[in-house]
Amino acid sequence: MGRQLQQAGSGCSQCKGKDISWDHLKRLYESDKGKASCLSMAHKLKHEHIYLNSFSKMRVDLASQVLSNSVSMALMLVLGDEASETSLFASMFNRLFDMLNVSHFTNGTRHRNPDLYPNRHGNDHRLKWLEDFIQFLDEWKHSVENREGFSKAEKNLMLLSHETRVRLRIT
């Protein structure tokens, strides 16, 4: 998923008229690098997170660190409203990763994160959130499809792959 955001390039993908852009992450990293760790807004971001090669594009650990709540908040603090959709994208995928990465029934308590609890019943509030997440993906797809001046191939690069979107729905 980070690969698709990175492929979208600088300012290409949009949702609700605002960019979802790898350039926002680059700018955050560049503004933060060299600062002491206690002053760093995006302490998780390193060179390998931003300047990807063909191997690093496949590393889930890098994607989960880039698409994290701390990066989402840093985007809003450093870049403000300009990066609001990129920030939302990161926080939405952070929450999805947490919900899908439940490995033990005590993780929610241990990490103080309710999204890490296992789903034990059909009326879990997180199921509603997952429906909202699918709606977010649909809105993103609709926004890209309605952009003018781009070929179908260019628009496809602005989105998660069709296969990824289908698998997220199944999940």
Short mmCIF file of C-alpha atoms in Angstrom, two decimals:
data_model
loop_
_atom_site.label_atom_id
_atom_site.label_comp_id
_atom_site.label_asym_id
_atom_site.label_seq_id
_atom_site.Cartn_x
_atom_site.Cartn_y
_atom_site.Cartn_z
CA MET A 1 0.00 0.00 0.00
CA GLY A 2 2.89 2.32 0.68
CA ARG A 3 4.22 1.32 -2.74
CA GLN A 4 1.08 2.61 -4.44
CA LEU A 5 1.26 5.88 -2.51
CA GLN A 6 4.92 6.20 -3.49
CA GLN A 7 4.10 5.39 -7.14
CA ALA A 8 1.43 8.05 -7.17
CA GLY A 9 4.29 10.53 -6.98
CA SER A 10 4.08 14.15 -6.12
CA GLY A 11 0.51 15.38 -5.88
CA CYS A 12 -1.05 12.84 -8.26
CA SER A 13 -3.59 11.00 -6.18
CA GLN A 14 -6.49 12.89 -4.66
CA CYS A 15 -9.46 12.29 -2.43
CA LYS A 16 -12.09 14.95 -1.76
CA GLY A 17 -10.04 17.40 -3.83
CA LYS A 18 -6.90 17.12 -1.67
CA ASP A 19 -3.67 15.34 -2.48
CA ILE A 20 -2.68 11.98 -1.07
CA SER A 21 0.99 12.35 -1.82
CA TRP A 22 4.31 10.65 -1.19
CA ASP A 23 5.75 14.14 -1.54
CA HIS A 24 4.12 15.07 1.79
CA LEU A 25 6.03 12.25 3.47
CA LYS A 26 9.27 13.29 1.77
CA ARG A 27 8.81 16.88 2.91
CA LEU A 28 8.05 15.76 6.46
CA TYR A 29 11.17 13.57 6.49
CA GLU A 30 13.39 16.30 5.01
CA SER A 31 12.13 18.90 7.50
CA ASP A 32 12.73 16.50 10.37
CA LYS A 33 16.07 14.89 9.53
CA GLY A 34 19.05 16.13 11.45
CA LYS A 35 16.96 17.15 14.45
CA ALA A 36 17.76 15.64 17.81
CA SER A 37 15.54 12.63 18.50
CA CYS A 38 13.81 14.49 21.33
CA LEU A 39 12.81 17.26 18.86
CA SER A 40 11.90 15.00 15.97
CA MET A 41 8.23 14.98 14.92
CA ALA A 42 8.56 11.87 12.75
CA HIS A 43 11.08 9.79 14.65
CA LYS A 44 10.01 6.60 12.83
CA LEU A 45 10.94 7.94 9.40
CA LYS A 46 14.40 7.10 8.12
CA HIS A 47 15.98 7.39 4.68
CA GLU A 48 14.96 3.80 3.83
CA HIS A 49 11.30 4.60 4.54
CA ILE A 50 11.16 7.46 2.03
CA TYR A 51 13.67 6.59 -0.70
CA LEU A 52 12.47 3.14 -1.64
CA ASN A 53 14.13 0.57 -3.86
CA SER A 54 12.47 -2.48 -5.41
CA PHE A 55 13.23 -4.60 -2.31
CA SER A 56 12.14 -2.08 0.30
CA LYS A 57 8.82 -1.49 -1.51
CA MET A 58 7.87 -5.02 -0.45
CA ARG A 59 8.76 -4.61 3.25
CA VAL A 60 5.62 -4.57 5.37
CA ASP A 61 7.51 -3.23 8.39
CA LEU A 62 8.44 -0.07 6.49
CA ALA A 63 4.85 0.40 5.28
CA SER A 64 3.46 -0.01 8.79
CA GLN A 65 5.92 2.56 10.17
CA VAL A 66 5.17 5.08 7.41
CA LEU A 67 1.41 4.52 7.72
CA SER A 68 1.36 5.11 11.48
CA ASN A 69 -0.48 7.46 13.81
CA SER A 70 2.74 9.25 14.78
CA VAL A 71 3.49 10.03 11.12
CA SER A 72 -0.14 11.02 10.56
CA MET A 73 -0.01 13.51 13.45
CA ALA A 74 3.39 14.84 12.37
CA LEU A 75 2.03 15.48 8.86
CA MET A 76 -0.77 17.60 10.31
CA LEU A 77 1.54 19.51 12.65
CA VAL A 78 4.26 20.20 10.07
CA LEU A 79 2.30 20.54 6.81
CA GLY A 80 -1.18 21.32 8.11
CA ASP A 81 -4.32 21.16 6.00
CA GLU A 82 -2.33 20.66 2.80
CA ALA A 83 -1.49 17.12 3.97
CA SER A 84 -4.84 16.33 5.61
CA GLU A 85 -5.79 13.53 3.18
CA THR A 86 -2.31 11.97 3.34
CA SER A 87 -2.59 12.13 7.13
CA LEU A 88 -6.04 10.53 7.03
CA PHE A 89 -4.74 7.82 4.67
CA ALA A 90 -1.91 7.00 7.11
CA SER A 91 -4.16 6.91 10.18
CA MET A 92 -6.81 4.80 8.43
CA PHE A 93 -4.25 2.20 7.37
CA ASN A 94 -2.62 2.28 10.81
CA ARG A 95 -5.94 1.36 12.38
CA LEU A 96 -6.61 -1.32 9.76
CA PHE A 97 -3.17 -2.85 10.39
CA ASP A 98 -3.90 -2.91 14.14
CA MET A 99 -7.28 -4.61 13.65
CA LEU A 100 -5.85 -7.24 11.33
CA ASN A 101 -2.71 -7.87 13.36
CA VAL A 102 -4.28 -9.34 16.51
CA SER A 103 -2.04 -12.15 17.69
CA HIS A 104 -3.08 -12.61 21.32
CA PHE A 105 -6.20 -11.78 23.31
CA THR A 106 -4.22 -9.63 25.79
CA ASN A 107 -2.56 -7.35 23.20
CA GLY A 108 -5.27 -4.71 23.56
CA THR A 109 -4.63 -4.43 27.29
CA ARG A 110 -0.85 -4.69 27.06
CA HIS A 111 -0.56 -2.00 24.37
CA ARG A 112 -3.53 0.07 25.60
CA ASN A 113 -5.05 -0.11 22.13
CA PRO A 114 -8.66 -1.33 21.79
CA ASP A 115 -8.07 -2.16 18.11
CA LEU A 116 -5.69 -4.94 19.16
CA TYR A 117 -8.38 -6.92 20.96
CA PRO A 118 -9.76 -9.91 19.07
CA ASN A 119 -13.22 -9.55 17.55
CA ARG A 120 -15.46 -11.75 19.70
CA HIS A 121 -18.96 -10.80 18.59
CA GLY A 122 -20.89 -9.63 15.54
CA ASN A 123 -21.81 -6.23 16.96
CA ASP A 124 -18.23 -5.10 17.60
CA HIS A 125 -17.91 -1.33 16.93
CA ARG A 126 -14.84 -2.01 14.79
CA LEU A 127 -17.01 -3.72 12.17
CA LYS A 128 -18.76 -0.38 11.58
CA TRP A 129 -15.37 1.29 11.26
CA LEU A 130 -14.36 -1.31 8.66
CA GLU A 131 -17.46 -0.38 6.65
CA ASP A 132 -16.39 3.27 6.89
CA PHE A 133 -12.91 2.26 5.74
CA ILE A 134 -14.35 0.59 2.63
CA GLN A 135 -16.37 3.76 2.01
CA PHE A 136 -13.12 5.78 2.28
CA LEU A 137 -11.54 3.54 -0.38
CA ASP A 138 -14.63 3.94 -2.58
CA GLU A 139 -14.53 7.75 -2.24
CA TRP A 140 -10.84 7.74 -3.10
CA LYS A 141 -11.48 5.59 -6.18
CA HIS A 142 -14.37 7.83 -7.24
CA SER A 143 -12.25 10.98 -6.80
CA VAL A 144 -9.47 9.55 -8.97
CA GLU A 145 -11.84 8.24 -11.65
CA ASN A 146 -13.41 11.71 -11.99
CA ARG A 147 -10.09 13.54 -12.40
CA GLU A 148 -9.70 15.07 -15.80
CA GLY A 149 -6.55 15.14 -17.90
CA PHE A 150 -5.26 11.69 -16.95
CA SER A 151 -5.33 8.44 -18.92
CA LYS A 152 -6.87 5.30 -17.46
CA ALA A 153 -3.37 3.88 -16.92
CA GLU A 154 -2.29 7.02 -15.02
CA LYS A 155 -5.44 6.89 -12.89
CA ASN A 156 -4.76 3.23 -12.07
CA LEU A 157 -1.35 4.23 -10.71
CA MET A 158 -3.07 6.71 -8.37
CA LEU A 159 -5.01 3.93 -6.62
CA LEU A 160 -4.41 0.72 -4.80
CA SER A 161 -4.45 -2.10 -7.32
CA HIS A 162 -7.82 -3.62 -8.17
CA GLU A 163 -6.66 -6.90 -6.57
CA THR A 164 -5.70 -5.11 -3.34
CA ARG A 165 -9.05 -3.31 -3.16
CA VAL A 166 -10.92 -6.60 -3.71
CA ARG A 167 -8.87 -8.38 -1.04
CA LEU A 168 -9.44 -5.57 1.45
CA ARG A 169 -13.18 -5.94 0.91
CA ILE A 170 -12.96 -9.70 1.49
CA THR A 171 -10.92 -9.21 4.65
#
